[in-house]
PDB file of C-alpha atoms in Angstrom:
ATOM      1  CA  UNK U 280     308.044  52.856 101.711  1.00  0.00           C
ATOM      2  CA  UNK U 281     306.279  50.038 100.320  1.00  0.00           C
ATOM      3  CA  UNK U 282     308.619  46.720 100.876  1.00  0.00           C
ATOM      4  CA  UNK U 283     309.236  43.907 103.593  1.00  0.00           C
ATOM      5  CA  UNK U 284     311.255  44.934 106.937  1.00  0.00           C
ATOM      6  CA  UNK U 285     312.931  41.883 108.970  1.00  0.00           C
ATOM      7  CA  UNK U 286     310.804  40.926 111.760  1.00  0.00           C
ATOM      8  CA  UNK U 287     309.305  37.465 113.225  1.00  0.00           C
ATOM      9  CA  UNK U 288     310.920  34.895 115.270  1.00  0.00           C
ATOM     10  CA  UNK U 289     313.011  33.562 112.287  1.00  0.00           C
ATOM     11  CA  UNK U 290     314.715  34.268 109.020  1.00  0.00           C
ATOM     12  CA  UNK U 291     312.612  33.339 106.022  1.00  0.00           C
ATOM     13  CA  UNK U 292     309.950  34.913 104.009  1.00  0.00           C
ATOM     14  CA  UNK U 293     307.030  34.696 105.984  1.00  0.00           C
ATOM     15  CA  UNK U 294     308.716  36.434 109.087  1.00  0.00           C
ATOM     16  CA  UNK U 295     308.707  39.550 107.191  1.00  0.00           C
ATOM     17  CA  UNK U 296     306.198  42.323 107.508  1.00  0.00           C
ATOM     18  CA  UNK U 297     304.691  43.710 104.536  1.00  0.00           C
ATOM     19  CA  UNK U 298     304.267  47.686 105.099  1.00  0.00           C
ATOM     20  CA  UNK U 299     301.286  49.135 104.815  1.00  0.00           C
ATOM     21  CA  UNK U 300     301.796  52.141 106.837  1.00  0.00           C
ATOM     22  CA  UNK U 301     304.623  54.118 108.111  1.00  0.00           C
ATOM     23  CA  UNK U 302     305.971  57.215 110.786  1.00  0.00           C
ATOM     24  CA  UNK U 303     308.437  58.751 112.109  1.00  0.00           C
ATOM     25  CA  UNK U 304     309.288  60.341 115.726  1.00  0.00           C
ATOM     26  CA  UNK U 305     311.902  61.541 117.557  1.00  0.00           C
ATOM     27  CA  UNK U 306     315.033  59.581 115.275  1.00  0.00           C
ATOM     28  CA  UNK U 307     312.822  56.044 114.675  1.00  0.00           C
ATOM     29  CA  UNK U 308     310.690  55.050 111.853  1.00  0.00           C
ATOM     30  CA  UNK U 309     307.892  52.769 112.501  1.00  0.00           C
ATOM     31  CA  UNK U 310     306.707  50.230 110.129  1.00  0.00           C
ATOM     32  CA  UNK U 311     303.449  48.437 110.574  1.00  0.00           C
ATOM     33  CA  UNK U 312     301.235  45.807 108.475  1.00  0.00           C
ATOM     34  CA  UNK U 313     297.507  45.443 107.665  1.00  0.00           C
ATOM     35  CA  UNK U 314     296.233  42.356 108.400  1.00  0.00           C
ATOM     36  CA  UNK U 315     292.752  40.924 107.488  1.00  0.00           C
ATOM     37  CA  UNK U 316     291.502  37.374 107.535  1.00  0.00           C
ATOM     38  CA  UNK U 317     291.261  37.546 103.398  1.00  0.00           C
ATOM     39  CA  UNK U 318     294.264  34.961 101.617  1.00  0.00           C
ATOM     40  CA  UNK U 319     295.610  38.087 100.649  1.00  0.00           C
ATOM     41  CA  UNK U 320     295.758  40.010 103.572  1.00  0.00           C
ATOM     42  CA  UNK U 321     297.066  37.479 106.170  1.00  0.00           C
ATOM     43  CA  UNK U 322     299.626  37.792 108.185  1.00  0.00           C
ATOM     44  CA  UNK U 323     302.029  34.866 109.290  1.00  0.00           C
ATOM     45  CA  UNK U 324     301.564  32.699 111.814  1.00  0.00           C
ATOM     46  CA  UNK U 325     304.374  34.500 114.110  1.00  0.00           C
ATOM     47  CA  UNK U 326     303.042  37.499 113.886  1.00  0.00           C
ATOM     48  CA  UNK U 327     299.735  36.875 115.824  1.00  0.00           C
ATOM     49  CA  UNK U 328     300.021  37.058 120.287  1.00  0.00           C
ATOM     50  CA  UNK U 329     297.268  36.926 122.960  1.00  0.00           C
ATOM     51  CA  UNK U 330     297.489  40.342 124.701  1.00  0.00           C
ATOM     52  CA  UNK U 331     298.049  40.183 128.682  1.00  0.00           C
ATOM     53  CA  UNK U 332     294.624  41.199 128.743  1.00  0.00           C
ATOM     54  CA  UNK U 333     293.743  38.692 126.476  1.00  0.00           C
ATOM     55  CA  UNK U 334     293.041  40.250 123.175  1.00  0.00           C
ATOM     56  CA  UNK U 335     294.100  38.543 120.190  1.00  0.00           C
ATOM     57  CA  UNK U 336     296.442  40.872 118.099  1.00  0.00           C
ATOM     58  CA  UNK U 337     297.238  39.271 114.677  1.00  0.00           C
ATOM     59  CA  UNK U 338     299.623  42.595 113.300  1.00  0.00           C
ATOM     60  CA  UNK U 339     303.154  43.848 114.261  1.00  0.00           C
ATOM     61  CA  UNK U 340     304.656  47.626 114.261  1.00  0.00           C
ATOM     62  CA  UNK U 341     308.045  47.217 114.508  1.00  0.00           C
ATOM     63  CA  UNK U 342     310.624  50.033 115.287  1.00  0.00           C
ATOM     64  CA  UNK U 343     313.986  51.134 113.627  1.00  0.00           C
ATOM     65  CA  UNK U 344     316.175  53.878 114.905  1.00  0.00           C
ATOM     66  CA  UNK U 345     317.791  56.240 111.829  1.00  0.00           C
ATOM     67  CA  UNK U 346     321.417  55.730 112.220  1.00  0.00           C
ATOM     68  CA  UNK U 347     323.677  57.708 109.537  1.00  0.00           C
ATOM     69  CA  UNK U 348     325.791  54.785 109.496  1.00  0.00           C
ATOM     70  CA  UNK U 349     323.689  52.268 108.584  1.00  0.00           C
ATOM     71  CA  UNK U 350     322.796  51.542 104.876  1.00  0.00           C
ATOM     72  CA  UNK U 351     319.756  53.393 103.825  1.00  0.00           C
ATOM     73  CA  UNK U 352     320.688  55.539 107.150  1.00  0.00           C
ATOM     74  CA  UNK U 353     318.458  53.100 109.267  1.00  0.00           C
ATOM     75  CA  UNK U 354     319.679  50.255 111.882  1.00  0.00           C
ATOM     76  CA  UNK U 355     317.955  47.277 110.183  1.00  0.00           C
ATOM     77  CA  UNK U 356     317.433  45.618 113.982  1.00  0.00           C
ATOM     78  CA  UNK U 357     314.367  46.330 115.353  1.00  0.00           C
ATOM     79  CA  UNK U 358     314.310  48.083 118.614  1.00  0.00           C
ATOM     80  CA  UNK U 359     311.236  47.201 119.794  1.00  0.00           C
ATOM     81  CA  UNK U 360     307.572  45.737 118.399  1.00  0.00           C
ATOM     82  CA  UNK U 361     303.855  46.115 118.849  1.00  0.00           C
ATOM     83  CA  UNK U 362     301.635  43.618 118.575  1.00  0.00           C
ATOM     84  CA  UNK U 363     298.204  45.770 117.173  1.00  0.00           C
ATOM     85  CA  UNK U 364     294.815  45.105 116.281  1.00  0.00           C
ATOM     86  CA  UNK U 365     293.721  44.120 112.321  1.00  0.00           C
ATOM     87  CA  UNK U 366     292.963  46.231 109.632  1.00  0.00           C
ATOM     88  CA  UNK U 367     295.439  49.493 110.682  1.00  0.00           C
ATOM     89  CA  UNK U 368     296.589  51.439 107.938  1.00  0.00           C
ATOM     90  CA  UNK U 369     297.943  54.388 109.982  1.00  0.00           C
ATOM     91  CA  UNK U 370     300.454  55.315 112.618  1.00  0.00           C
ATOM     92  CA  UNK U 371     301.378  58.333 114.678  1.00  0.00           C
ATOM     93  CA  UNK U 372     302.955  59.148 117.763  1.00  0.00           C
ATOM     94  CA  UNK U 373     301.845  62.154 120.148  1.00  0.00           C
ATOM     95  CA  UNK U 374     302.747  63.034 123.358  1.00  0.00           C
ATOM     96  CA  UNK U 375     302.599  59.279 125.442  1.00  0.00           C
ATOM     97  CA  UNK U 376     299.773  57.924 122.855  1.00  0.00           C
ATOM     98  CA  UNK U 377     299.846  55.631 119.544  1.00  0.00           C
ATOM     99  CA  UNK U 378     297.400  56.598 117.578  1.00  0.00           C
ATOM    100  CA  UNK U 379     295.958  53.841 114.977  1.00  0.00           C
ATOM    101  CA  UNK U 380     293.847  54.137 112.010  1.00  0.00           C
ATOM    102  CA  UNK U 381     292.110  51.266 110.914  1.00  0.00           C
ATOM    103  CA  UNK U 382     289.609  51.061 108.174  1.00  0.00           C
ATOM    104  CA  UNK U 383     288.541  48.703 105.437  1.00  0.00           C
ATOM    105  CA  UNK U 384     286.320  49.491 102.498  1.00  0.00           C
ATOM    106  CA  UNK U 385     283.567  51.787 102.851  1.00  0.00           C
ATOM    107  CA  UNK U 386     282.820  51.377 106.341  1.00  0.00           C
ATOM    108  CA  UNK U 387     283.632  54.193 108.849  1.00  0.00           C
ATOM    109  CA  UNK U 388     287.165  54.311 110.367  1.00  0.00           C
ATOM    110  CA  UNK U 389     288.280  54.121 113.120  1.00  0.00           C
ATOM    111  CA  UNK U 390     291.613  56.621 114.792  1.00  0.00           C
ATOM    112  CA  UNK U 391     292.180  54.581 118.387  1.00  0.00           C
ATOM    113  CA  UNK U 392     294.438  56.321 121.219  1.00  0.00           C
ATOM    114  CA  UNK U 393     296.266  53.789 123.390  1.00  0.00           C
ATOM    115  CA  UNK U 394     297.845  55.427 126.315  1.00  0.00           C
ATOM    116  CA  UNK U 395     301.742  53.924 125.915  1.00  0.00           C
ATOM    117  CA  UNK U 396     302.318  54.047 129.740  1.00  0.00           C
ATOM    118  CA  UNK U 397     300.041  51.149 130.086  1.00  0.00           C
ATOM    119  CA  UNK U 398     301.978  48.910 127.179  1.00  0.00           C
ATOM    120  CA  UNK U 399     302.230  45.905 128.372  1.00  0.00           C
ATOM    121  CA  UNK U 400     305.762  43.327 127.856  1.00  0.00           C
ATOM    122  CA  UNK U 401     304.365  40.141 126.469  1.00  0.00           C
ATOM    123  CA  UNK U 402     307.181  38.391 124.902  1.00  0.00           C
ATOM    124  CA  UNK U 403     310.946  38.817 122.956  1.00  0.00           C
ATOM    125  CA  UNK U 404     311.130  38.540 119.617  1.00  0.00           C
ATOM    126  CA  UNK U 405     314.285  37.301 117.362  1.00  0.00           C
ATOM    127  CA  UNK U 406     316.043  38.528 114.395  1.00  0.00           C
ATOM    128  CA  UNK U 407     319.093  37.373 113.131  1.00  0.00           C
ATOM    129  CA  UNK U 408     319.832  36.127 116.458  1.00  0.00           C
ATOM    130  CA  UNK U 409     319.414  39.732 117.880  1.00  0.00           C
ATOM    131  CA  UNK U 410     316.404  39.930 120.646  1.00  0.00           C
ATOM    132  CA  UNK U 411     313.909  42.697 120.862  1.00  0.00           C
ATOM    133  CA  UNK U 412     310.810  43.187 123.560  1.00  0.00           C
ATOM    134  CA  UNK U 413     307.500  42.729 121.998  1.00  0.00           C
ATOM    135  CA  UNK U 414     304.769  44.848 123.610  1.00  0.00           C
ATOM    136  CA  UNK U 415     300.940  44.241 123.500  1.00  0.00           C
ATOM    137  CA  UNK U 416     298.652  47.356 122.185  1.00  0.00           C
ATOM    138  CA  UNK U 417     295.285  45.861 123.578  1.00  0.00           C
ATOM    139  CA  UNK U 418     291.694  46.977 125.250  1.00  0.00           C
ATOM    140  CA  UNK U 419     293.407  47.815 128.087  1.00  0.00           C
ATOM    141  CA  UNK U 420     295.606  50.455 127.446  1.00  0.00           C
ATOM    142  CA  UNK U 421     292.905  51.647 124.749  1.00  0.00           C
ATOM    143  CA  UNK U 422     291.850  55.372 126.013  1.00  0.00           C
ATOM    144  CA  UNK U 423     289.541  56.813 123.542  1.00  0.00           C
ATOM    145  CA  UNK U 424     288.269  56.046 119.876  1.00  0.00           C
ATOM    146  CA  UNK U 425     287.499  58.411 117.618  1.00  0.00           C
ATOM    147  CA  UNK U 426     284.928  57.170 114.574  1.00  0.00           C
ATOM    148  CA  UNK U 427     285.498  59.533 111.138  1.00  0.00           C
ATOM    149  CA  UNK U 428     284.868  59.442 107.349  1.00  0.00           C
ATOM    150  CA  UNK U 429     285.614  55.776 105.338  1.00  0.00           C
ATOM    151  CA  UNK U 430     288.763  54.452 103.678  1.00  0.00           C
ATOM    152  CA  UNK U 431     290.961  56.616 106.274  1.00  0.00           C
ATOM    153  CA  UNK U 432     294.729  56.133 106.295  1.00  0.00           C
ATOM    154  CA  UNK U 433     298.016  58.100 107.285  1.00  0.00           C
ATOM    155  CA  UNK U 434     297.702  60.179 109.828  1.00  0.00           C
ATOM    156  CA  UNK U 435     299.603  63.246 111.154  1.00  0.00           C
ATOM    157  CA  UNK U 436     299.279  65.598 114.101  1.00  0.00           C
ATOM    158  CA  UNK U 437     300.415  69.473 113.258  1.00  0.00           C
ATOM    159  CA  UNK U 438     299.665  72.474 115.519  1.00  0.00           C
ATOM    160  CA  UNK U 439     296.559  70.742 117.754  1.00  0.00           C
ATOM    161  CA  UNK U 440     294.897  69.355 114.802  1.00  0.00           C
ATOM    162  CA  UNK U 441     294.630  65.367 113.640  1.00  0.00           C
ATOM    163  CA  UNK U 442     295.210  64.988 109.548  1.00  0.00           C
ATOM    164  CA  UNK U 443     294.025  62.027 107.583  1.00  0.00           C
ATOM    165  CA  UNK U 444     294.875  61.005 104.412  1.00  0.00           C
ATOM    166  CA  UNK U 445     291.635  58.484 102.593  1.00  0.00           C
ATOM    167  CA  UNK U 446     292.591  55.638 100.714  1.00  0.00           C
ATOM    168  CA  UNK U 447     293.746  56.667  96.945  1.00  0.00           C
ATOM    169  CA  UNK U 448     295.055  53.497  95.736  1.00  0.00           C
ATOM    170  CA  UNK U 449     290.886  51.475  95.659  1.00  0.00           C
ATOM    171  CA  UNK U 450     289.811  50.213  91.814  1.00  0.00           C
ATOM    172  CA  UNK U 451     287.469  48.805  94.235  1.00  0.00           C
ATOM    173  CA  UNK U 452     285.994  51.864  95.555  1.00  0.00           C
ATOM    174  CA  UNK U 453     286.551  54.142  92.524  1.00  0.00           C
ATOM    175  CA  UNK U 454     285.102  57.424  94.221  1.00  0.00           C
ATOM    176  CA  UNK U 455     287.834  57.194  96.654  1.00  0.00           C
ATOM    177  CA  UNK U 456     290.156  57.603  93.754  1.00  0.00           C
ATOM    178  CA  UNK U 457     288.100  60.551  92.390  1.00  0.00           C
ATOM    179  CA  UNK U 458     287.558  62.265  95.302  1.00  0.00           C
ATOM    180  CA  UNK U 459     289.176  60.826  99.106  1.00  0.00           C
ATOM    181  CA  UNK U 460     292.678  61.301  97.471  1.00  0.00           C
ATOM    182  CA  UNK U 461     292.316  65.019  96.892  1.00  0.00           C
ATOM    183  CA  UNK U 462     291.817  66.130 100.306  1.00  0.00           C
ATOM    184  CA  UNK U 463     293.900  65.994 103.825  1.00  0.00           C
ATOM    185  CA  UNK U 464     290.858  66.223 106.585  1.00  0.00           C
ATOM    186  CA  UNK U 465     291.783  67.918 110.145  1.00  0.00           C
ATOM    187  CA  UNK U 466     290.120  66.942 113.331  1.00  0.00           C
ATOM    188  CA  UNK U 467     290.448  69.215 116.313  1.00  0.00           C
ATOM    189  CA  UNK U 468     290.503  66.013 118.924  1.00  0.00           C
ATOM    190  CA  UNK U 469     289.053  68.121 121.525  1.00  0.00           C
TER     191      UNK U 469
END
């Protein structure tokens, strides 16, 4: 699902996100960017917010409910957005928890768990003159991080057990391609 969803406080290009990860949960699809202070990995201006606990977020997730009538069978206005930490490149849903992968060469990972109850509101955000809450994923709803094996990605929870896909798409980091891609690693969380 590689593309640009609407999102941003106004119309044109750079109010777009660019997707570089994706779920889906109970009849929404989430859609989230990377961001990374590199010219190429920047994200606009209106996608950056101070958190109410005063981190600075410069990434969106935004939300879409599947709708069967809609073209593509998804409502193209966002119901809601997160305002998340750089460098994510996965997305998952469990329980009352976001779970976020972020990772970036051949460093370690990182999987956070942000307790949702404790989402903060921190602004409204505009689309086609159609208004949306914006909510703030920050240190302060951040309940546990789990540190795992570089370049990790996707992730999935099935029957207890955390899956991660590794980066396969890296001319940068050519073992990745040889060897990350052809394995999906489990973590029992507890």
């Amino acid at each position: 699902c590689k593309g640009k969803f609407l999102c941003g406080l106004g119309n044109d290009f750079e109010d777009h996100i660019k997707v570089a990860h994706t779920t889906t949960f109970d009849g929404y699809i989430a859609v989230g960017e990377f961001h990374r202070p590199l010219p190429s990995y920047e994200s606009p201006e209106t996608h950056k917010f101070t958190t109410a606990c005063g981190d600075y977020n410069e990434a969106l997730i935004t939300i879409y409910k599947f709708d069967e009538d809609c073209e593509f069978g998804i409502n193209p206005v966002p119901e809601l957005a997160f305002s998340i930490t750089d460098k994510a490149q996965g997305l998952a849903f469990q329980d009352d928890y976001m779970y976020l992968s972020t990772s970036s060469g051949a460093a370690f990972s990182n999987i956070y768990k942000y307790d949702l109850s404790k989402v903060e509101l921190i602004g409204v955000m505009k689309v086609d003159g159609n208004e949306f809450p914006l909510y703030g994923v920050d240190s302060a709803c951040l309940v546990d991080t789990y540190k795992i094996a570089p370049m990790a990605e996707e992730i999935e929870f099935v029957n207890g057990k955390m899956y991660t896909m590794c980066e396969s798409a890296s001319n940068s980091y050519i073992f990745g391609k040889l060897t990350g891609a052809t394995y999906c690693y489990a973590t029992n969380l507890k």
